mmCIF file of C-alpha atoms in Angstrom:
data_model
loop_
_atom_site.group_PDB
_atom_site.id
_atom_site.type_symbol
_atom_site.label_atom_id
_atom_site.label_comp_id
_atom_site.label_asym_id
_atom_site.label_seq_id
_atom_site.Cartn_x
_atom_site.Cartn_y
_atom_site.Cartn_z
ATOM 1 C CA UNK X 1303 -122.796 -21.220 -46.296
ATOM 2 C CA UNK X 1304 -123.609 -22.638 -49.701
ATOM 3 C CA UNK X 1305 -123.502 -26.405 -49.917
ATOM 4 C CA UNK X 1306 -123.982 -28.739 -52.842
ATOM 5 C CA UNK X 1307 -124.583 -32.448 -52.564
ATOM 6 C CA UNK X 1308 -124.724 -35.028 -55.335
ATOM 7 C CA UNK X 1309 -126.997 -38.024 -55.169
ATOM 8 C CA UNK X 1310 -127.689 -40.955 -57.438
ATOM 9 C CA UNK X 1311 -126.782 -44.567 -58.142
ATOM 10 C CA UNK X 1312 -123.171 -45.504 -57.715
ATOM 11 C CA UNK X 1313 -123.237 -48.547 -59.973
ATOM 12 C CA UNK X 1314 -124.617 -48.860 -63.481
ATOM 13 C CA UNK X 1315 -124.500 -51.460 -66.212
ATOM 14 C CA UNK X 1316 -123.336 -50.630 -69.727
ATOM 15 C CA UNK X 1317 -126.014 -49.021 -71.916
ATOM 16 C CA UNK X 1318 -127.968 -47.710 -68.927
ATOM 17 C CA UNK X 1319 -128.661 -44.041 -68.228
ATOM 18 C CA UNK X 1320 -126.756 -42.228 -65.509
ATOM 19 C CA UNK X 1321 -128.980 -39.890 -63.506
ATOM 20 C CA UNK X 1322 -127.542 -37.626 -60.840
ATOM 21 C CA UNK X 1323 -129.097 -34.835 -58.818
ATOM 22 C CA UNK X 1324 -127.383 -31.968 -57.060
ATOM 23 C CA UNK X 1325 -129.167 -30.368 -54.120
ATOM 24 C CA UNK X 1326 -128.231 -26.802 -53.278
ATOM 25 C CA UNK X 1327 -128.595 -25.391 -49.776
ATOM 26 C CA UNK X 1328 -127.617 -22.128 -48.174
ATOM 27 C CA UNK X 1329 -127.984 -20.088 -51.326
ATOM 28 C CA UNK X 1330 -130.268 -19.185 -54.176
ATOM 29 C CA UNK X 1331 -130.523 -21.310 -57.283
ATOM 30 C CA UNK X 1332 -132.492 -18.733 -59.219
ATOM 31 C CA UNK X 1333 -131.779 -15.141 -59.935
ATOM 32 C CA UNK X 1334 -128.869 -13.460 -61.571
ATOM 33 C CA UNK X 1335 -125.215 -14.184 -61.319
ATOM 34 C CA UNK X 1336 -125.014 -17.888 -60.857
ATOM 35 C CA UNK X 1337 -125.148 -20.910 -63.005
ATOM 36 C CA UNK X 1338 -124.576 -24.529 -62.198
ATOM 37 C CA UNK X 1339 -122.667 -27.351 -63.733
ATOM 38 C CA UNK X 1340 -121.305 -30.858 -63.710
ATOM 39 C CA UNK X 1341 -117.673 -31.853 -63.908
ATOM 40 C CA UNK X 1342 -116.268 -35.378 -63.812
ATOM 41 C CA UNK X 1343 -112.917 -36.889 -63.023
ATOM 42 C CA UNK X 1344 -111.904 -40.307 -64.281
ATOM 43 C CA UNK X 1345 -109.920 -42.345 -61.742
ATOM 44 C CA UNK X 1346 -106.455 -40.883 -61.410
ATOM 45 C CA UNK X 1347 -107.101 -38.399 -64.209
ATOM 46 C CA UNK X 1348 -107.904 -34.743 -64.690
ATOM 47 C CA UNK X 1349 -111.105 -32.743 -64.630
ATOM 48 C CA UNK X 1350 -113.561 -32.820 -67.504
ATOM 49 C CA UNK X 1351 -116.353 -30.281 -67.781
ATOM 50 C CA UNK X 1352 -119.671 -31.870 -68.782
ATOM 51 C CA UNK X 1353 -122.402 -29.229 -68.855
ATOM 52 C CA UNK X 1354 -123.723 -26.000 -67.354
ATOM 53 C CA UNK X 1355 -127.159 -24.538 -66.914
ATOM 54 C CA UNK X 1356 -128.100 -20.936 -66.235
ATOM 55 C CA UNK X 1357 -130.912 -19.932 -63.920
ATOM 56 C CA UNK X 1358 -132.778 -18.890 -67.076
ATOM 57 C CA UNK X 1359 -132.674 -22.488 -68.281
ATOM 58 C CA UNK X 1360 -130.056 -21.947 -70.963
ATOM 59 C CA UNK X 1361 -127.810 -24.969 -71.283
ATOM 60 C CA UNK X 1362 -124.278 -25.535 -72.529
ATOM 61 C CA UNK X 1363 -122.598 -28.843 -73.172
ATOM 62 C CA UNK X 1364 -119.152 -30.264 -73.747
ATOM 63 C CA UNK X 1365 -119.171 -30.986 -77.484
ATOM 64 C CA UNK X 1366 -117.646 -34.417 -76.914
ATOM 65 C CA UNK X 1367 -120.553 -35.472 -74.686
ATOM 66 C CA UNK X 1368 -123.377 -33.355 -76.051
ATOM 67 C CA UNK X 1369 -125.191 -36.149 -77.865
ATOM 68 C CA UNK X 1370 -125.625 -38.111 -74.626
ATOM 69 C CA UNK X 1371 -126.054 -35.433 -71.970
ATOM 70 C CA UNK X 1372 -128.981 -33.463 -70.608
ATOM 71 C CA UNK X 1373 -128.775 -30.991 -67.754
ATOM 72 C CA UNK X 1374 -131.895 -29.597 -66.117
ATOM 73 C CA UNK X 1375 -132.873 -27.287 -63.293
ATOM 74 C CA UNK X 1376 -135.712 -27.487 -60.749
ATOM 75 C CA UNK X 1377 -135.755 -24.188 -58.912
ATOM 76 C CA UNK X 1378 -138.678 -25.198 -56.706
ATOM 77 C CA UNK X 1379 -136.629 -28.044 -55.261
ATOM 78 C CA UNK X 1380 -133.330 -26.133 -55.433
ATOM 79 C CA UNK X 1381 -131.880 -28.960 -57.466
ATOM 80 C CA UNK X 1382 -130.262 -29.494 -60.830
ATOM 81 C CA UNK X 1383 -129.732 -32.799 -62.559
ATOM 82 C CA UNK X 1384 -127.575 -34.634 -65.054
ATOM 83 C CA UNK X 1385 -128.563 -37.428 -67.385
ATOM 84 C CA UNK X 1386 -125.985 -39.308 -69.419
ATOM 85 C CA UNK X 1387 -127.299 -41.980 -71.735
ATOM 86 C CA UNK X 1388 -125.747 -45.173 -73.067
ATOM 87 C CA UNK X 1389 -122.999 -45.325 -70.477
ATOM 88 C CA UNK X 1390 -119.893 -47.439 -70.914
ATOM 89 C CA UNK X 1391 -116.927 -48.250 -68.696
ATOM 90 C CA UNK X 1392 -115.362 -45.031 -70.000
ATOM 91 C CA UNK X 1393 -117.982 -43.088 -68.044
ATOM 92 C CA UNK X 1394 -116.714 -44.461 -64.745
ATOM 93 C CA UNK X 1395 -115.675 -41.377 -62.823
ATOM 94 C CA UNK X 1396 -116.244 -39.158 -59.828
ATOM 95 C CA UNK X 1397 -118.982 -36.717 -60.761
ATOM 96 C CA UNK X 1398 -118.989 -33.279 -59.150
ATOM 97 C CA UNK X 1399 -121.705 -30.682 -59.205
ATOM 98 C CA UNK X 1400 -120.620 -27.086 -58.793
ATOM 99 C CA UNK X 1401 -121.810 -23.506 -58.831
ATOM 100 C CA UNK X 1402 -120.326 -20.900 -61.138
ATOM 101 C CA UNK X 1403 -119.879 -17.425 -59.752
ATOM 102 C CA UNK X 1404 -120.828 -14.782 -62.305
ATOM 103 C CA UNK X 1405 -119.307 -16.771 -65.151
ATOM 104 C CA UNK X 1406 -115.889 -16.421 -63.600
ATOM 105 C CA UNK X 1407 -115.102 -19.580 -61.679
ATOM 106 C CA UNK X 1408 -116.547 -22.608 -59.940
ATOM 107 C CA UNK X 1409 -116.835 -21.368 -56.379
ATOM 108 C CA UNK X 1410 -118.735 -24.114 -54.580
ATOM 109 C CA UNK X 1411 -118.434 -27.818 -55.277
ATOM 110 C CA UNK X 1412 -120.165 -30.923 -54.056
ATOM 111 C CA UNK X 1413 -118.056 -33.606 -52.435
ATOM 112 C CA UNK X 1414 -118.271 -35.737 -55.553
ATOM 113 C CA UNK X 1415 -119.912 -39.084 -56.153
ATOM 114 C CA UNK X 1416 -118.244 -42.101 -57.706
ATOM 115 C CA UNK X 1417 -120.196 -43.703 -60.512
ATOM 116 C CA UNK X 1418 -118.960 -47.074 -61.709
ATOM 117 C CA UNK X 1419 -120.123 -48.654 -64.944
ATOM 118 C CA UNK X 1420 -119.606 -52.389 -64.941
ATOM 119 C CA UNK X 1421 -121.428 -55.448 -66.147
ATOM 120 C CA UNK V 56 -112.537 -27.966 -77.787
ATOM 121 C CA UNK V 57 -109.009 -28.965 -76.842
ATOM 122 C CA UNK V 58 -107.758 -29.302 -73.313
ATOM 123 C CA UNK V 59 -105.284 -26.738 -72.141
ATOM 124 C CA UNK V 60 -101.692 -27.966 -71.829
ATOM 125 C CA UNK V 61 -100.038 -28.161 -68.436
ATOM 126 C CA UNK V 62 -96.799 -29.862 -67.371
ATOM 127 C CA UNK V 63 -97.572 -33.185 -65.686
ATOM 128 C CA UNK V 64 -95.474 -32.364 -62.659
ATOM 129 C CA UNK V 65 -93.412 -29.692 -60.956
ATOM 130 C CA UNK V 66 -91.535 -29.712 -57.694
ATOM 131 C CA UNK V 67 -89.910 -27.348 -55.265
ATOM 132 C CA UNK V 68 -88.518 -27.118 -51.785
ATOM 133 C CA UNK V 69 -90.199 -25.310 -48.919
ATOM 134 C CA UNK V 70 -89.686 -21.577 -49.218
ATOM 135 C CA UNK V 71 -88.983 -21.686 -52.940
ATOM 136 C CA UNK V 72 -91.229 -20.484 -55.752
ATOM 137 C CA UNK V 73 -92.732 -22.631 -58.461
ATOM 138 C CA UNK V 74 -94.612 -21.719 -61.591
ATOM 139 C CA UNK V 75 -97.143 -23.877 -63.387
ATOM 140 C CA UNK V 76 -97.938 -23.038 -66.987
ATOM 141 C CA UNK V 77 -101.184 -23.454 -68.892
ATOM 142 C CA UNK V 78 -100.887 -23.158 -72.632
ATOM 143 C CA UNK V 79 -103.721 -22.686 -75.051
ATOM 144 C CA UNK V 80 -104.027 -20.912 -78.364
ATOM 145 C CA UNK V 81 -104.551 -17.414 -79.618
ATOM 146 C CA UNK V 82 -108.244 -18.270 -79.891
ATOM 147 C CA UNK V 83 -108.714 -19.167 -76.244
ATOM 148 C CA UNK V 84 -106.154 -18.301 -73.557
ATOM 149 C CA UNK V 85 -104.612 -15.657 -75.772
ATOM 150 C CA UNK V 86 -107.919 -13.898 -76.338
ATOM 151 C CA UNK V 87 -109.809 -14.162 -73.078
ATOM 152 C CA UNK V 88 -109.189 -13.354 -69.446
ATOM 153 C CA UNK V 89 -111.488 -15.886 -67.782
ATOM 154 C CA UNK V 90 -108.678 -18.186 -66.768
ATOM 155 C CA UNK V 91 -108.988 -19.737 -63.322
ATOM 156 C CA UNK V 92 -106.803 -22.086 -61.303
ATOM 157 C CA UNK V 93 -107.902 -24.858 -58.947
ATOM 158 C CA UNK V 94 -106.096 -26.785 -56.238
ATOM 159 C CA UNK V 95 -107.118 -30.352 -55.520
ATOM 160 C CA UNK V 96 -105.808 -32.583 -52.761
ATOM 161 C CA UNK V 97 -106.516 -36.331 -52.778
ATOM 162 C CA UNK V 98 -110.118 -37.241 -52.102
ATOM 163 C CA UNK V 99 -111.376 -33.674 -52.084
ATOM 164 C CA UNK V 100 -113.153 -31.382 -54.496
ATOM 165 C CA UNK V 101 -111.170 -28.705 -56.301
ATOM 166 C CA UNK V 102 -110.783 -25.282 -54.719
ATOM 167 C CA UNK V 103 -110.427 -22.103 -56.735
ATOM 168 C CA UNK V 104 -107.150 -20.263 -56.128
ATOM 169 C CA UNK V 105 -107.091 -17.688 -58.944
ATOM 170 C CA UNK V 106 -109.746 -16.319 -61.284
ATOM 171 C CA UNK V 107 -109.693 -13.870 -64.181
ATOM 172 C CA UNK V 108 -105.997 -14.644 -64.646
ATOM 173 C CA UNK V 109 -104.747 -12.653 -61.655
ATOM 174 C CA UNK V 110 -107.474 -12.300 -59.007
ATOM 175 C CA UNK V 111 -107.541 -14.170 -55.714
ATOM 176 C CA UNK V 112 -110.819 -15.097 -54.013
ATOM 177 C CA UNK V 113 -111.152 -14.227 -50.374
ATOM 178 C CA UNK V 114 -109.242 -16.631 -48.174
ATOM 179 C CA UNK V 115 -106.571 -17.602 -50.687
ATOM 180 C CA UNK V 116 -103.059 -16.751 -49.441
ATOM 181 C CA UNK V 117 -101.254 -14.027 -51.351
ATOM 182 C CA UNK V 118 -98.455 -16.528 -51.982
ATOM 183 C CA UNK V 119 -100.590 -17.600 -54.921
ATOM 184 C CA UNK V 120 -100.512 -15.352 -57.954
ATOM 185 C CA UNK V 121 -101.509 -15.594 -61.584
ATOM 186 C CA UNK V 122 -100.338 -14.052 -64.806
ATOM 187 C CA UNK V 123 -100.659 -14.407 -68.544
ATOM 188 C CA UNK V 124 -98.352 -13.864 -71.467
ATOM 189 C CA UNK V 125 -99.572 -14.507 -74.966
ATOM 190 C CA UNK V 126 -101.259 -17.897 -75.121
ATOM 191 C CA UNK V 127 -99.890 -19.070 -71.766
ATOM 192 C CA UNK V 128 -101.335 -18.447 -68.337
ATOM 193 C CA UNK V 129 -99.262 -19.181 -65.253
ATOM 194 C CA UNK V 130 -99.795 -19.868 -61.593
ATOM 195 C CA UNK V 131 -96.921 -18.970 -59.286
ATOM 196 C CA UNK V 132 -96.688 -20.147 -55.713
ATOM 197 C CA UNK V 133 -94.164 -18.244 -53.647
ATOM 198 C CA UNK V 134 -92.788 -19.287 -50.297
ATOM 199 C CA UNK V 135 -93.757 -22.894 -50.972
ATOM 200 C CA UNK V 136 -95.248 -24.765 -48.029
ATOM 201 C CA UNK V 137 -95.759 -28.471 -47.533
ATOM 202 C CA UNK V 138 -99.527 -28.007 -47.554
ATOM 203 C CA UNK V 139 -99.301 -26.670 -51.113
ATOM 204 C CA UNK V 140 -98.590 -30.184 -52.354
ATOM 205 C CA UNK V 141 -101.587 -30.956 -54.552
ATOM 206 C CA UNK V 142 -102.806 -31.203 -58.107
ATOM 207 C CA UNK V 143 -103.411 -27.907 -59.879
ATOM 208 C CA UNK V 144 -105.714 -27.344 -62.816
ATOM 209 C CA UNK V 145 -106.191 -24.348 -65.029
ATOM 210 C CA UNK V 146 -109.544 -23.664 -66.613
ATOM 211 C CA UNK V 147 -110.916 -21.345 -69.229
ATOM 212 C CA UNK V 148 -114.431 -20.065 -69.814
ATOM 213 C CA UNK V 149 -114.646 -19.831 -73.565
ATOM 214 C CA UNK V 150 -116.435 -17.506 -75.920
ATOM 215 C CA UNK V 151 -118.921 -20.317 -76.566
ATOM 216 C CA UNK V 152 -119.948 -20.325 -72.884
ATOM 217 C CA UNK V 153 -118.252 -23.659 -72.386
ATOM 218 C CA UNK V 154 -115.463 -24.583 -70.024
ATOM 219 C CA UNK V 155 -112.221 -26.373 -70.679
ATOM 220 C CA UNK V 156 -109.706 -27.659 -68.146
ATOM 221 C CA UNK V 157 -106.016 -28.265 -68.395
ATOM 222 C CA UNK V 158 -104.700 -31.765 -67.895
ATOM 223 C CA UNK V 159 -103.482 -30.963 -64.402
ATOM 224 C CA UNK V 160 -100.080 -30.587 -62.753
ATOM 225 C CA UNK V 161 -98.927 -32.502 -59.715
ATOM 226 C CA UNK V 162 -96.953 -30.271 -57.379
ATOM 227 C CA UNK V 163 -94.506 -32.067 -55.104
ATOM 228 C CA UNK V 164 -92.975 -30.196 -52.207
ATOM 229 C CA UNK V 165 -89.629 -31.849 -51.584
#
C-alpha cells in the first residue's frame, strides 16, 4: 500500500521560507508512470495546486506561485520536497503531498500538514 | 490559469440523484478529457471518484458517474446516501502539464 507523509515546521514567521518534505513508502518514486505534487488548502477554502515533479526531474508550477516555489525530488531517499519563499499570512494552509497516476489523477495523498504563518 | 467554476452547494435527499457541474472554457474543459473529481470529508485528504471524465477507479461505487458536454463536466451521484455528504472538487490536467481545481461544491444530504 502506497503511503505519503508530509513533514516540516508547522509555524513560520512572515518572510521566512516554508520547507516541507513528503516521504513515500510502499511504492516506487522513480520509473515511468508517476509524478508527484503539492496541493494546498486554505482554511475553509478549496484546493489549490502548487507544483508537480516528474521522476525525470521535470517540474511544473502554478503560474501564480511560480516565482516563490521550488519542488525537488530525492529518489535515493524516496522523498520529494517543497520550498516556498517569502511567506505571508496568505500562505497559511494545509499542505498535501500527492502522487499522480499516469498524468490522470491524484491517486494517493498524504494526510496533510497545517502550516501557519504568523508573527 | 483560472479556476474551474462549480456551484457552491447542492443538496438532495437519500435515494435521489444530484449533479454537480464544473464549467471551464473551450480551451480547457472543452478541449481535454483529463477531468477528475475528488470527494473530501472534513479533516481528511481528497479521494478521487472519477477520472478522464467518466472512469471510476477501483473501489468507487457505481452510483458515481461523470460526463461532459461542451465546456462543462458533471459529476452525478445516484441513489444518494448520507455518507456521500462531503465537498466535491473537479480538476483538470491542462495542456501545459499544470493542474487546476474547481472552487468546490458542498453536498448536503437532507
